[in-house]
Coordinates of C-alpha atoms and ligand atoms in Angstrom, one line a residue:
Chain A
M1 CA -0.2 0.0 0.1
N2 CA 3.1 2.4 -0.1
D3 CA 1.6 3.6 -3.7
A4 CA 2.4 7.4 -2.4
S5 CA 6.1 6.9 -3.9
S6 CA 4.4 6.2 -7.2
G7 CA 3.8 8.6 -9.9
R8 CA 6.4 10.9 -8.5
A9 CA 8.8 13.3 -10.8
T10 CA 12.2 11.7 -11.4
T11 CA 14.5 13.5 -10.0
P12 CA 18.1 13.9 -11.0
A13 CA 20.4 10.9 -10.0
P14 CA 23.3 11.9 -7.7
A15 CA 26.4 12.1 -9.2
G16 CA 29.4 10.1 -8.0
G17 CA 29.6 6.9 -6.6
P18 CA 28.1 6.0 -2.6
G19 CA 30.0 6.8 -0.3
A20 CA 31.4 10.4 -2.5
A21 CA 30.2 13.5 -1.3
P22 CA 27.0 14.8 -3.2
V23 CA 28.3 17.0 -6.5
P24 CA 25.4 19.5 -6.7
T25 CA 24.5 19.4 -10.5
K26 CA 23.4 22.6 -12.1
V27 CA 20.5 21.9 -14.9
V28 CA 21.0 23.8 -17.9
R29 CA 17.3 23.9 -19.7
L30 CA 17.0 24.0 -23.2
R31 CA 17.1 27.5 -24.8
H32 CA 14.6 27.9 -27.8
P33 CA 16.1 31.0 -29.1
W34 CA 14.2 31.2 -32.5
R35 CA 10.9 31.1 -30.4
I36 CA 11.9 35.1 -29.2
V37 CA 12.9 35.9 -32.6
V38 CA 9.8 35.1 -34.4
A39 CA 7.3 36.1 -31.8
V40 CA 9.4 39.4 -32.0
L41 CA 8.9 40.1 -35.4
L42 CA 5.2 38.6 -35.3
L43 CA 4.4 41.6 -33.1
A44 CA 6.3 44.0 -35.1
V45 CA 3.6 42.4 -37.8
V46 CA 0.4 42.7 -35.8
A47 CA 1.9 46.5 -34.5
V48 CA 2.0 47.7 -38.0
F49 CA -1.4 46.2 -39.2
I50 CA -2.8 47.8 -35.8
I51 CA -1.3 51.2 -36.5
D52 CA -2.1 51.5 -40.3
A53 CA -5.7 50.2 -39.6
A54 CA -6.0 53.3 -36.8
Q55 CA -6.0 55.5 -39.7
R56 CA -7.7 53.9 -42.4
E57 CA -10.8 55.9 -43.7
A58 CA -12.4 52.3 -44.9
F59 CA -12.7 51.2 -41.4
D60 CA -14.5 54.6 -39.9
W61 CA -13.9 53.6 -36.6
P62 CA -16.0 56.8 -35.3
N63 CA -18.8 54.8 -37.0
V64 CA -17.5 51.2 -35.4
G65 CA -17.5 53.1 -32.1
K66 CA -20.9 55.1 -32.3
Y67 CA -22.8 51.1 -33.4
V68 CA -20.8 48.7 -31.3
F69 CA -23.4 49.8 -28.1
D70 CA -26.0 50.9 -30.4
Q71 CA -29.0 49.2 -28.6
R72 CA -30.5 47.9 -31.7
V73 CA -27.0 45.6 -31.9
S74 CA -26.9 44.9 -28.5
Q75 CA -30.2 43.7 -28.5
A76 CA -29.8 41.9 -31.8
A77 CA -26.4 40.1 -30.2
G78 CA -29.0 39.1 -26.9
F79 CA -31.1 37.8 -30.2
T80 CA -28.0 35.8 -31.8
L81 CA -26.8 34.5 -27.9
L82 CA -30.9 33.4 -27.1
L83 CA -30.9 31.6 -30.6
T84 CA -27.2 30.0 -29.6
V85 CA -28.5 29.0 -26.5
L86 CA -32.2 27.5 -26.9
S87 CA -31.0 25.9 -30.2
M88 CA -27.9 24.3 -28.5
I89 CA -29.9 23.0 -25.5
I90 CA -32.8 21.4 -27.7
G91 CA -30.3 20.1 -29.8
V92 CA -28.0 18.3 -27.4
V93 CA -31.0 16.6 -25.5
L94 CA -32.6 15.5 -28.7
G95 CA -29.1 14.5 -29.8
V96 CA -28.7 12.5 -26.4
I97 CA -31.8 10.9 -27.1
L98 CA -30.9 10.1 -30.2
A99 CA -27.6 8.4 -29.7
V100 CA -29.3 6.5 -26.6
M101 CA -31.6 5.5 -29.1
R102 CA -29.1 4.1 -31.8
Q103 CA -27.5 2.4 -29.2
S104 CA -30.8 0.6 -27.9
P105 CA -31.5 -3.0 -28.1
N106 CA -35.3 -1.9 -29.5
P107 CA -35.1 -2.3 -33.6
V108 CA -37.7 0.1 -33.6
L109 CA -36.0 3.0 -31.8
K110 CA -33.0 2.3 -33.7
S111 CA -34.6 2.8 -37.5
I112 CA -36.3 6.0 -36.5
A113 CA -33.1 7.4 -35.1
W114 CA -31.3 6.7 -38.1
V115 CA -34.0 8.1 -40.6
W116 CA -34.1 11.3 -38.3
L117 CA -30.0 11.5 -38.6
W118 CA -30.7 10.7 -42.2
V119 CA -32.9 13.3 -43.0
F120 CA -31.4 16.3 -40.8
R121 CA -27.9 15.6 -41.8
G122 CA -28.5 15.1 -45.4
T123 CA -29.9 18.7 -46.5
P124 CA -28.1 22.1 -45.7
V125 CA -29.3 23.8 -43.0
Y126 CA -30.2 26.9 -45.2
V127 CA -32.9 25.0 -47.2
Q128 CA -34.6 23.1 -43.8
L129 CA -34.9 26.9 -42.6
V130 CA -36.9 27.7 -45.7
F131 CA -38.6 25.0 -45.3
W132 CA -39.7 25.9 -41.7
G133 CA -40.3 29.7 -42.8
L134 CA -42.4 28.2 -44.9
L135 CA -44.2 25.7 -42.5
S136 CA -47.2 28.2 -42.4
T137 CA -48.0 27.9 -46.1
I138 CA -47.6 24.5 -46.1
Y139 CA -49.4 23.6 -43.4
T140 CA -51.7 26.6 -42.5
S141 CA -53.5 25.2 -39.3
I142 CA -52.2 23.0 -36.3
D143 CA -54.9 20.3 -35.7
L144 CA -55.7 17.9 -32.4
G145 CA -57.8 15.1 -33.2
V146 CA -58.7 11.9 -34.8
P147 CA -56.7 12.2 -38.7
F148 CA -59.0 13.0 -41.8
M149 CA -61.5 13.9 -39.3
E150 CA -63.1 17.2 -38.1
P151 CA -60.2 18.0 -35.6
W152 CA -60.9 18.8 -32.1
V153 CA -58.8 21.9 -31.7
S154 CA -57.5 23.8 -34.4
Y155 CA -54.7 26.6 -34.5
P156 CA -53.7 28.8 -37.2
T157 CA -50.1 28.2 -37.4
T158 CA -48.9 31.7 -37.5
A159 CA -50.2 32.0 -34.0
L160 CA -48.8 29.2 -32.9
L161 CA -45.2 29.6 -34.0
N162 CA -43.7 33.1 -34.8
T163 CA -40.3 33.6 -37.1
F164 CA -38.0 33.1 -33.9
W165 CA -39.5 29.8 -32.8
L166 CA -39.7 28.6 -36.1
A167 CA -36.0 29.6 -36.2
V168 CA -34.9 27.7 -32.9
I169 CA -36.8 24.7 -34.0
G170 CA -34.7 24.6 -37.3
L171 CA -31.4 25.3 -36.0
A172 CA -32.0 22.9 -33.2
L173 CA -33.5 20.1 -34.8
N174 CA -30.4 20.2 -37.3
E175 CA -28.2 20.2 -34.2
S176 CA -29.4 17.2 -32.9
A177 CA -28.6 14.9 -36.0
Y178 CA -24.7 16.4 -35.4
M179 CA -25.0 16.1 -31.9
A180 CA -26.3 12.3 -31.9
E181 CA -23.1 11.5 -33.3
I182 CA -21.1 13.1 -31.0
V183 CA -22.5 11.8 -28.5
R184 CA -22.6 8.2 -29.7
A185 CA -19.0 8.6 -30.1
G186 CA -18.9 9.1 -26.5
L187 CA -21.0 6.2 -25.7
L188 CA -18.7 3.7 -27.8
S189 CA -15.7 5.4 -25.9
V190 CA -16.9 4.1 -22.5
D191 CA -14.9 0.7 -21.7
P192 CA -17.8 -2.1 -22.4
G193 CA -17.0 -3.7 -19.1
Q194 CA -18.6 -0.4 -17.7
S195 CA -22.1 -1.2 -18.6
E196 CA -21.4 -4.5 -17.8
A197 CA -20.4 -3.9 -14.4
A198 CA -23.5 -1.6 -13.9
T199 CA -25.3 -4.3 -15.5
A200 CA -24.3 -6.9 -12.7
L201 CA -25.2 -4.9 -9.9
G202 CA -28.9 -5.3 -11.1
M203 CA -28.7 -1.3 -12.8
S204 CA -31.5 -1.6 -15.9
W205 CA -30.0 -0.6 -19.0
G206 CA -31.1 2.7 -18.6
K207 CA -29.8 3.4 -15.5
S208 CA -26.6 2.1 -16.4
M209 CA -26.7 4.4 -19.3
R210 CA -27.0 7.8 -17.0
R211 CA -25.5 6.8 -14.0
V212 CA -22.5 4.8 -15.5
V213 CA -22.0 5.3 -19.2
L214 CA -22.9 9.4 -20.2
P215 CA -20.9 10.7 -17.2
Q216 CA -18.5 9.3 -18.4
A217 CA -18.6 10.1 -22.3
M218 CA -19.0 13.7 -21.6
R219 CA -15.4 14.1 -21.3
V220 CA -15.1 13.1 -24.8
I221 CA -18.5 14.6 -25.7
I222 CA -18.0 18.3 -24.1
P223 CA -14.9 19.4 -26.6
P224 CA -16.8 18.7 -29.9
T225 CA -20.0 19.8 -28.1
G226 CA -17.9 23.4 -27.3
N227 CA -17.4 23.5 -31.2
E228 CA -20.9 23.0 -32.3
V229 CA -21.5 26.1 -29.8
I230 CA -19.5 28.2 -31.5
S231 CA -20.1 26.6 -34.7
M232 CA -24.2 27.5 -34.1
L233 CA -23.6 31.0 -32.9
K234 CA -22.5 31.7 -36.3
T235 CA -24.9 29.5 -38.4
T236 CA -27.5 32.0 -36.3
S237 CA -26.2 34.4 -39.2
L238 CA -28.7 32.3 -41.6
V239 CA -32.3 32.3 -39.6
T240 CA -32.7 35.0 -41.7
A241 CA -34.1 32.1 -44.4
V242 CA -36.9 32.0 -42.4
P243 CA -37.0 35.0 -42.2
F244 CA -36.0 35.8 -38.9
T245 CA -34.1 39.3 -38.9
L246 CA -33.7 40.5 -35.7
E247 CA -30.0 38.9 -34.9
L248 CA -26.9 40.2 -34.9
Y249 CA -25.7 39.8 -38.5
T250 CA -29.3 40.8 -40.3
R251 CA -29.6 43.4 -38.0
T252 CA -25.8 45.2 -38.3
R253 CA -26.8 44.7 -42.5
D254 CA -29.7 46.5 -42.0
I255 CA -28.4 49.4 -40.6
S256 CA -25.3 50.0 -42.7
A257 CA -27.7 49.3 -45.6
A258 CA -29.3 52.3 -44.4
I259 CA -26.1 54.5 -43.2
F260 CA -24.3 53.1 -46.9
T261 CA -21.1 52.3 -44.8
P262 CA -20.3 48.1 -44.6
I263 CA -17.7 47.6 -43.2
P264 CA -17.9 49.4 -39.4
L265 CA -21.0 47.6 -39.0
L266 CA -19.2 44.3 -40.1
I267 CA -16.8 45.1 -37.6
V268 CA -19.1 45.4 -35.2
A269 CA -21.1 42.7 -35.4
S270 CA -17.8 40.7 -35.5
I271 CA -16.8 41.8 -32.5
W272 CA -19.8 40.7 -30.9
Y273 CA -19.7 37.0 -32.2
L274 CA -16.2 37.3 -30.6
A275 CA -17.4 38.7 -27.3
I276 CA -19.8 35.9 -26.7
T277 CA -17.5 33.3 -28.5
S278 CA -15.2 34.4 -25.6
V279 CA -17.9 33.6 -22.8
L280 CA -19.0 30.7 -24.5
M281 CA -15.3 29.0 -24.0
V282 CA -15.2 29.7 -20.6
G283 CA -18.1 27.8 -19.9
Q284 CA -16.6 25.2 -21.7
Y285 CA -13.6 25.3 -19.4
F286 CA -15.7 24.8 -16.1
L287 CA -17.7 21.6 -17.7
E288 CA -14.5 20.2 -19.2
K289 CA -13.0 20.8 -15.1
R290 CA -16.3 19.5 -13.6
Y291 CA -16.7 16.2 -15.8
A292 CA -12.5 15.5 -15.3
R293 CA -13.6 13.8 -11.8
G294 CA -11.5 10.5 -11.0
V295 CA -8.9 11.4 -13.8
G296 CA -5.5 13.2 -13.1
A297 CA -3.6 14.1 -10.1
R298 CA -4.4 12.3 -6.8
P299 CA -5.3 14.9 -4.0
D300 CA -2.5 13.9 -1.2
T301 CA 0.3 13.9 -3.3
G302 CA 2.0 14.7 -6.6
P303 CA 1.4 14.0 -10.0
G304 CA -0.8 10.2 -10.2
P305 CA -0.9 7.5 -12.7
V306 CA -3.4 8.9 -15.2
T307 CA -5.5 6.1 -16.1
G308 CA -8.3 7.8 -18.1
A309 CA -11.1 6.3 -19.9
M310 CA -10.3 8.3 -23.3
S311 CA -7.6 6.4 -25.2
A312 CA -6.3 8.3 -28.8
V313 CA -8.7 5.6 -30.7
D314 CA -11.3 7.6 -28.3
A315 CA -10.4 10.4 -29.7
E316 CA -10.4 9.8 -33.0
I317 CA -13.7 8.6 -32.7
A318 CA -14.8 11.9 -32.0
E319 CA -12.7 13.6 -34.4
T320 CA -14.1 11.5 -37.3
A321 CA -17.5 12.6 -35.9
I322 CA -16.5 16.2 -36.4
A323 CA -15.0 15.7 -39.6
A324 CA -17.4 13.7 -41.0
K325 CA -19.5 17.0 -40.5
H326 CA -17.2 19.8 -41.5
G327 CA -16.1 17.8 -44.3
G328 CA -17.9 19.0 -47.4
D329 CA -21.5 20.2 -46.6
A330 CA -22.2 23.5 -46.6
R331 CA -23.8 24.3 -43.7
Chain B
M1 CA -21.5 -9.3 8.3
S2 CA -21.7 -12.7 10.1
E3 CA -25.4 -12.9 8.8
Q4 CA -25.0 -12.6 5.4
T5 CA -27.3 -15.4 4.4
T6 CA -30.3 -13.9 3.2
T7 CA -33.6 -15.9 2.5
P8 CA -35.8 -14.5 -0.2
A9 CA -39.2 -13.5 1.3
G10 CA -41.6 -16.1 1.3
V11 CA -39.6 -18.8 1.1
D12 CA -39.8 -22.2 3.6
E13 CA -36.4 -22.0 5.6
S14 CA -35.9 -26.0 5.4
A15 CA -36.8 -26.2 1.5
A16 CA -34.3 -22.9 0.9
S17 CA -31.3 -24.7 2.4
S18 CA -32.0 -28.2 0.5
T19 CA -32.1 -26.9 -2.4
P20 CA -28.4 -26.2 -4.4
M21 CA -27.5 -22.3 -4.6
V22 CA -26.4 -23.0 -8.3
L23 CA -28.0 -25.9 -10.6
A24 CA -26.5 -26.6 -14.2
E25 CA -28.5 -28.8 -15.5
H26 CA -27.5 -29.8 -19.5
V27 CA -26.3 -26.6 -20.4
S28 CA -24.9 -25.6 -23.6
K29 CA -24.1 -21.8 -24.6
S30 CA -23.2 -21.4 -28.6
F31 CA -22.0 -18.0 -30.1
G32 CA -23.0 -18.5 -34.0
S33 CA -21.7 -22.0 -34.5
N34 CA -19.0 -22.0 -32.1
E35 CA -20.0 -24.2 -29.1
V36 CA -18.3 -22.6 -26.0
L37 CA -20.9 -24.7 -23.4
K38 CA -21.1 -28.4 -24.0
D39 CA -23.6 -29.9 -21.6
I40 CA -22.6 -28.7 -18.6
S41 CA -24.1 -30.1 -15.4
L42 CA -23.3 -28.8 -11.9
E43 CA -24.4 -28.3 -8.8
V44 CA -23.0 -25.7 -6.2
R45 CA -24.8 -25.9 -2.5
R46 CA -25.2 -23.4 -0.3
G47 CA -22.2 -21.9 1.2
E48 CA -19.9 -23.9 -1.0
V49 CA -16.8 -22.7 -2.5
L50 CA -16.3 -23.6 -5.9
C51 CA -13.2 -22.9 -7.7
L52 CA -13.4 -23.1 -11.9
V53 CA -10.1 -24.1 -13.5
G54 CA -9.0 -24.3 -17.0
P55 CA -7.0 -23.3 -19.7
S56 CA -8.1 -19.6 -21.9
G57 CA -11.4 -20.3 -23.9
S58 CA -12.4 -22.8 -22.4
G59 CA -15.7 -21.3 -21.5
K60 CA -15.2 -20.5 -18.0
S61 CA -16.0 -16.7 -18.1
T62 CA -19.5 -17.7 -20.3
F63 CA -20.5 -20.0 -17.6
L64 CA -20.0 -17.3 -15.3
R65 CA -21.6 -15.1 -17.2
C66 CA -24.5 -17.1 -18.4
I67 CA -25.3 -17.7 -14.1
N68 CA -26.2 -14.3 -13.5
H69 CA -27.6 -13.9 -17.4
L70 CA -25.6 -11.6 -19.2
E71 CA -25.4 -14.5 -21.2
Q72 CA -28.2 -16.4 -22.4
V73 CA -28.1 -20.0 -22.5
S74 CA -28.9 -21.9 -25.7
S75 CA -30.2 -25.0 -24.4
G76 CA -30.2 -26.7 -20.6
R77 CA -31.5 -25.2 -17.0
L78 CA -29.8 -23.3 -15.4
S79 CA -31.5 -22.2 -12.2
V80 CA -30.5 -20.0 -9.2
D81 CA -31.6 -20.6 -5.8
G82 CA -34.8 -22.7 -7.3
T83 CA -35.4 -20.3 -10.0
P84 CA -34.7 -20.2 -13.2
V85 CA -31.7 -18.0 -14.9
G86 CA -33.7 -15.1 -16.8
Y87 CA -37.0 -17.1 -17.3
R88 CA -40.0 -17.6 -15.8
E89 CA -41.5 -21.1 -15.1
V90 CA -45.6 -21.8 -15.3
G91 CA -46.0 -25.0 -15.3
D92 CA -44.2 -27.1 -17.7
K93 CA -43.5 -23.2 -19.7
L94 CA -40.2 -20.9 -19.3
Y95 CA -41.4 -17.6 -20.4
E96 CA -38.4 -15.1 -21.4
M97 CA -37.9 -12.6 -18.7
H98 CA -38.5 -8.9 -19.2
P99 CA -35.2 -7.1 -18.7
K100 CA -36.4 -5.4 -15.6
D101 CA -37.1 -8.7 -13.8
A102 CA -33.4 -10.1 -14.9
A103 CA -32.1 -6.9 -13.4
K104 CA -33.9 -7.6 -10.5
Q105 CA -32.6 -11.7 -10.1
R106 CA -29.1 -10.0 -10.9
R107 CA -29.4 -8.0 -7.4
D108 CA -29.0 -11.0 -5.5
I109 CA -25.7 -11.9 -7.5
G110 CA -22.0 -10.2 -6.9
M111 CA -20.0 -10.5 -9.8
V112 CA -16.0 -9.2 -9.6
F113 CA -14.2 -8.9 -13.1
Q114 CA -11.0 -9.3 -13.9
R115 CA -10.3 -5.8 -15.1
F116 CA -12.0 -4.2 -11.8
N117 CA -14.5 -2.2 -13.7
L118 CA -14.8 0.2 -10.9
F119 CA -16.7 3.5 -12.0
P120 CA -13.7 5.9 -12.8
H121 CA -16.1 9.0 -11.7
M122 CA -16.9 7.7 -8.7
T123 CA -14.7 7.7 -5.1
A124 CA -14.5 4.6 -3.9
L125 CA -17.2 5.3 -1.7
E126 CA -19.4 6.2 -4.2
N127 CA -18.7 3.2 -6.0
V128 CA -20.2 0.9 -3.0
M129 CA -22.6 3.4 -2.3
E130 CA -23.8 3.1 -6.2
A131 CA -26.1 0.2 -6.7
P132 CA -27.9 0.2 -3.1
T133 CA -29.1 4.0 -3.5
Q134 CA -29.5 3.7 -7.1
V135 CA -30.9 0.0 -7.8
K136 CA -32.5 -0.7 -3.9
R137 CA -33.3 2.6 -3.2
V138 CA -31.9 2.7 0.1
S139 CA -30.9 6.1 1.6
K140 CA -28.0 7.8 1.3
A141 CA -27.2 7.8 4.8
K142 CA -27.5 4.4 5.5
A143 CA -25.8 3.2 2.1
K144 CA -22.7 5.3 3.4
A145 CA -22.7 3.6 6.8
R146 CA -22.7 0.1 5.0
A147 CA -20.0 1.3 2.5
L148 CA -17.8 2.2 4.8
E149 CA -18.2 -0.6 6.9
L150 CA -17.6 -2.7 3.8
L151 CA -14.7 -0.9 2.9
A152 CA -13.1 -1.1 6.1
R153 CA -14.0 -4.7 5.8
V154 CA -11.7 -4.9 2.9
G155 CA -9.1 -3.0 4.4
L156 CA -9.9 0.4 2.8
A157 CA -11.2 2.5 5.0
E158 CA -8.4 5.3 4.9
R159 CA -9.1 5.3 0.7
A160 CA -12.5 6.0 1.0
D161 CA -12.4 9.1 -1.4
Y162 CA -10.2 7.9 -3.6
Y163 CA -11.0 7.7 -7.2
P164 CA -10.1 4.6 -8.5
A165 CA -7.0 6.1 -11.0
H166 CA -5.5 7.0 -7.6
L167 CA -5.4 3.1 -5.7
S168 CA -3.5 0.7 -6.8
G169 CA -4.7 -2.5 -8.6
G170 CA -5.0 -4.2 -5.5
Q171 CA -6.7 -1.9 -3.7
Q172 CA -9.4 -1.2 -6.4
Q173 CA -9.9 -5.1 -6.4
R174 CA -11.1 -5.1 -3.0
V175 CA -13.0 -2.0 -3.4
A176 CA -14.6 -4.1 -6.6
I177 CA -15.1 -6.7 -4.0
A178 CA -16.7 -4.8 -1.6
R179 CA -19.1 -3.2 -4.0
A180 CA -20.3 -6.4 -5.3
L181 CA -21.3 -7.0 -1.1
A182 CA -23.2 -4.2 -1.0
M183 CA -25.8 -5.7 -2.3
D184 CA -26.1 -8.5 0.2
P185 CA -25.6 -11.1 -2.8
K186 CA -26.4 -14.7 -1.9
L187 CA -24.2 -15.8 -4.2
M188 CA -20.8 -14.2 -5.8
L189 CA -18.8 -14.6 -8.8
F190 CA -15.2 -14.6 -9.4
D191 CA -13.9 -14.2 -13.1
E192 CA -9.8 -14.6 -12.5
P193 CA -10.1 -11.8 -9.6
T194 CA -6.7 -11.6 -9.6
S195 CA -5.0 -12.2 -13.2
A196 CA -4.7 -9.1 -14.3
L197 CA -2.5 -7.9 -10.7
D198 CA 1.2 -7.4 -9.8
P199 CA 2.3 -10.6 -8.2
E200 CA 3.1 -8.4 -5.1
L201 CA -0.4 -7.6 -5.1
V202 CA -2.2 -10.6 -5.1
G203 CA -2.5 -11.6 -1.2
E204 CA -4.1 -9.1 -0.3
V205 CA -7.1 -9.8 -2.6
L206 CA -7.0 -13.3 -2.2
D207 CA -7.3 -13.0 1.8
V208 CA -10.3 -10.6 1.8
M209 CA -12.1 -13.8 -0.7
K210 CA -10.5 -16.3 2.2
E211 CA -12.4 -14.1 5.0
L212 CA -15.4 -13.8 2.6
A213 CA -15.5 -17.6 2.3
K214 CA -15.5 -18.4 6.0
T215 CA -18.4 -16.2 6.4
G216 CA -20.3 -19.2 4.6
M217 CA -20.6 -16.9 1.2
T218 CA -21.6 -19.3 -1.8
M219 CA -18.4 -18.2 -4.7
I220 CA -18.1 -19.3 -7.8
V221 CA -13.9 -18.5 -8.2
V222 CA -12.7 -19.0 -11.6
T223 CA -8.5 -19.0 -10.8
H224 CA -5.1 -20.0 -11.8
E225 CA -4.3 -19.9 -8.1
M226 CA -4.2 -23.2 -7.4
G227 CA -2.9 -22.1 -3.8
F228 CA -6.0 -20.4 -2.8
A229 CA -8.2 -23.6 -4.5
R230 CA -6.6 -26.0 -2.3
E231 CA -6.8 -23.7 1.1
V232 CA -10.1 -22.7 0.4
A233 CA -12.3 -24.3 -2.1
D234 CA -14.8 -26.7 -1.2
T235 CA -14.8 -28.3 -5.0
L236 CA -12.7 -27.7 -7.9
V237 CA -13.8 -28.2 -11.5
F238 CA -11.8 -28.5 -14.1
M239 CA -13.1 -27.5 -17.7
D240 CA -11.3 -27.5 -21.3
G241 CA -13.1 -27.2 -24.5
G242 CA -16.5 -26.5 -22.9
V243 CA -16.7 -29.5 -21.3
V244 CA -16.5 -30.2 -17.6
V245 CA -13.4 -33.0 -17.3
E246 CA -13.1 -33.4 -13.9
T247 CA -14.6 -32.5 -10.6
G248 CA -13.9 -33.2 -7.2
D249 CA -12.0 -32.4 -3.9
P250 CA -9.3 -29.8 -4.6
R251 CA -6.8 -31.2 -2.6
E252 CA -7.4 -35.0 -4.4
V253 CA -8.0 -33.4 -7.7
L254 CA -4.4 -31.5 -7.5
A255 CA -2.7 -34.5 -5.7
N256 CA -3.7 -36.7 -8.3
P257 CA -5.7 -35.7 -11.5
Q258 CA -7.9 -38.4 -13.1
H259 CA -7.8 -37.3 -16.6
A260 CA -4.7 -36.5 -19.1
R261 CA -5.9 -33.0 -19.7
T262 CA -6.5 -32.2 -16.2
Q263 CA -2.2 -33.3 -15.7
A264 CA -1.1 -31.9 -18.6
F265 CA -3.1 -28.4 -17.9
L266 CA -1.8 -28.2 -13.9
S267 CA 1.6 -29.7 -15.1
K268 CA 1.4 -26.0 -16.3
V269 CA 0.1 -24.3 -13.4
L270 CA 1.6 -25.7 -10.6
Ligands
ADP401 N1 -19.6 -12.4 -27.0 C1 -19.0 -13.6 -27.6 N2 -19.3 -14.0 -29.1 C2 -18.4 -14.8 -29.4 N3 -17.5 -15.5 -28.9 C3 -17.7 -15.2 -27.7 C4 -17.8 -14.6 -27.0 N4 -17.6 -14.4 -25.6 C5 -16.7 -15.6 -25.7 N5 -16.8 -16.3 -26.9 C6 -15.7 -17.3 -27.4 O1 -16.0 -18.3 -26.5 C7 -14.8 -19.2 -26.0 C8 -14.8 -19.0 -24.7 O2 -14.4 -18.1 -23.9 P1 -14.4 -17.6 -22.6 O3 -15.9 -17.9 -22.0 O4 -13.9 -16.3 -22.5 O5 -13.2 -18.7 -22.0 P2 -12.4 -18.7 -20.6 O6 -13.2 -17.3 -19.4 O7 -12.5 -20.0 -20.4 O8 -11.1 -18.1 -21.1 C9 -13.2 -18.5 -26.7 O9 -13.6 -18.9 -27.7 C10 -14.4 -17.0 -26.7 O10 -14.2 -16.9 -28.4
MG402 MG1 -12.1 -15.5 -19.1

């Protein structure tokens, strides 16, 4: 049980034979002079660019300053954030359900999930958003009742779903298909011995998913999901297809059309997108920390042996899921 | 835990003690065309410690997995404590159980794996508490008290708050044993519990198992530790190629194996 000594950092071996007075050894770190040179050069280039940009008329900095905190713009940023958060939440929840359905022993559930993925991953999100915008044209009313009979209740579609919610639904359903694959990669990364142990303890399939497999899959799921959130933030600029026009990109474009200068408002939009991304990245950091429990350094000693559940292969599975998504299709 | 024998409610005590804990009658199991278990018949009495030995691939793990219905037998009959595993007996017919009922049946059977399979995102204590709180709905406080007691019993009271990654292999396996015991099983299955351990860690796990055997627990142990088999087991079963080749008192079988295949195997492991 003297495991406390294992996994300690190696200390330099004392020079000289046993009995000889220890000769002090000076450790000279490897120097990296080129790093400094490259960094200085890059800094110089950036400085030149900034000084130049500050003076350039086309950037129109006074207008950037004027509009960056314009109420219409900040409100639009709020809508963009809201669209992102809502559609991601729905997308993740649906994605988990779909992934679990695909892993389930029930063939009906498996097929439903497969068809869902086939449809929502197989068509461009822009096309889907246009379809959602046309929903009220295709289905003028939403009826409750027995099919082909007089409905019990009937609502006009436009009264139930405004363009904002259509945009959220459109983004969320598309996202769910991608999240399903990310979650599935996570589930596959968990050692099958884990669900076997859970089953042997008398846990049902659902319980072992919830309590044992999913929490471990989270470590593999979170990084690509962070990617998805940021990707979603930018995809919201497509909801003008619905058409929902109050989000950041469409709003700033409308303003720039009115004042005849496109560039400052593009900069304003970029500043807001970057600001929101930064906030979301902080959130990801804390989530990752939360799900790293049980991996990494031992609480009472130095760095301990790391026997994480995630192997290189698992990381590869997750990467493939992302690559499959970002390669080719125009989202 | 001296009063480990939990009799299922409604079962007459005398009848319960006469039924064997595990009864396998002509059990066969195939994966596709690969017949892994061939006509296995075997009986494990209450409180008996049975060691199952045999070369790799002879079907030992598969047999254990069939006992708690992680695998389904292809033919034959397997019952634990008088109840067919994974089936409900009505008249002369066996109906396949709903997974929920199969899960319920597994609660009474503890299993310990070669690779420990502790839940890495939970501390030792949480690992032991998990099944009682989640499956049996025992209160947190009660489960914790019991878990600490079990961890103390396997000599790991002071490691309760460690995550598995921070425990040695031997410690992890002892936590795994405590985790299985937390469900108060009437039968414990061990699948090569010491095979993944460094040699110097084997003893601590075997000691815990010896203690457990002394309390009267019914145990089926797949192992290559012949010393353990000789000292602790009541019965030694030698399997090869999916069939039971030889069964008997471990001291006799080990000293004087009757079958050529047993002799060949023992000459390699002893
Ligand atoms: N799930 C499975 N699917 C197909 N074949 C399997 C499966 N599990 C085990 N086997 C096969 O069954 C045989 C016996 O395996 P096992 O019971 O693990 O043997 P042992 O534990 O004695 O080493 C092996 O040939 C193995 O390949
Ligand atoms: Mg095996």
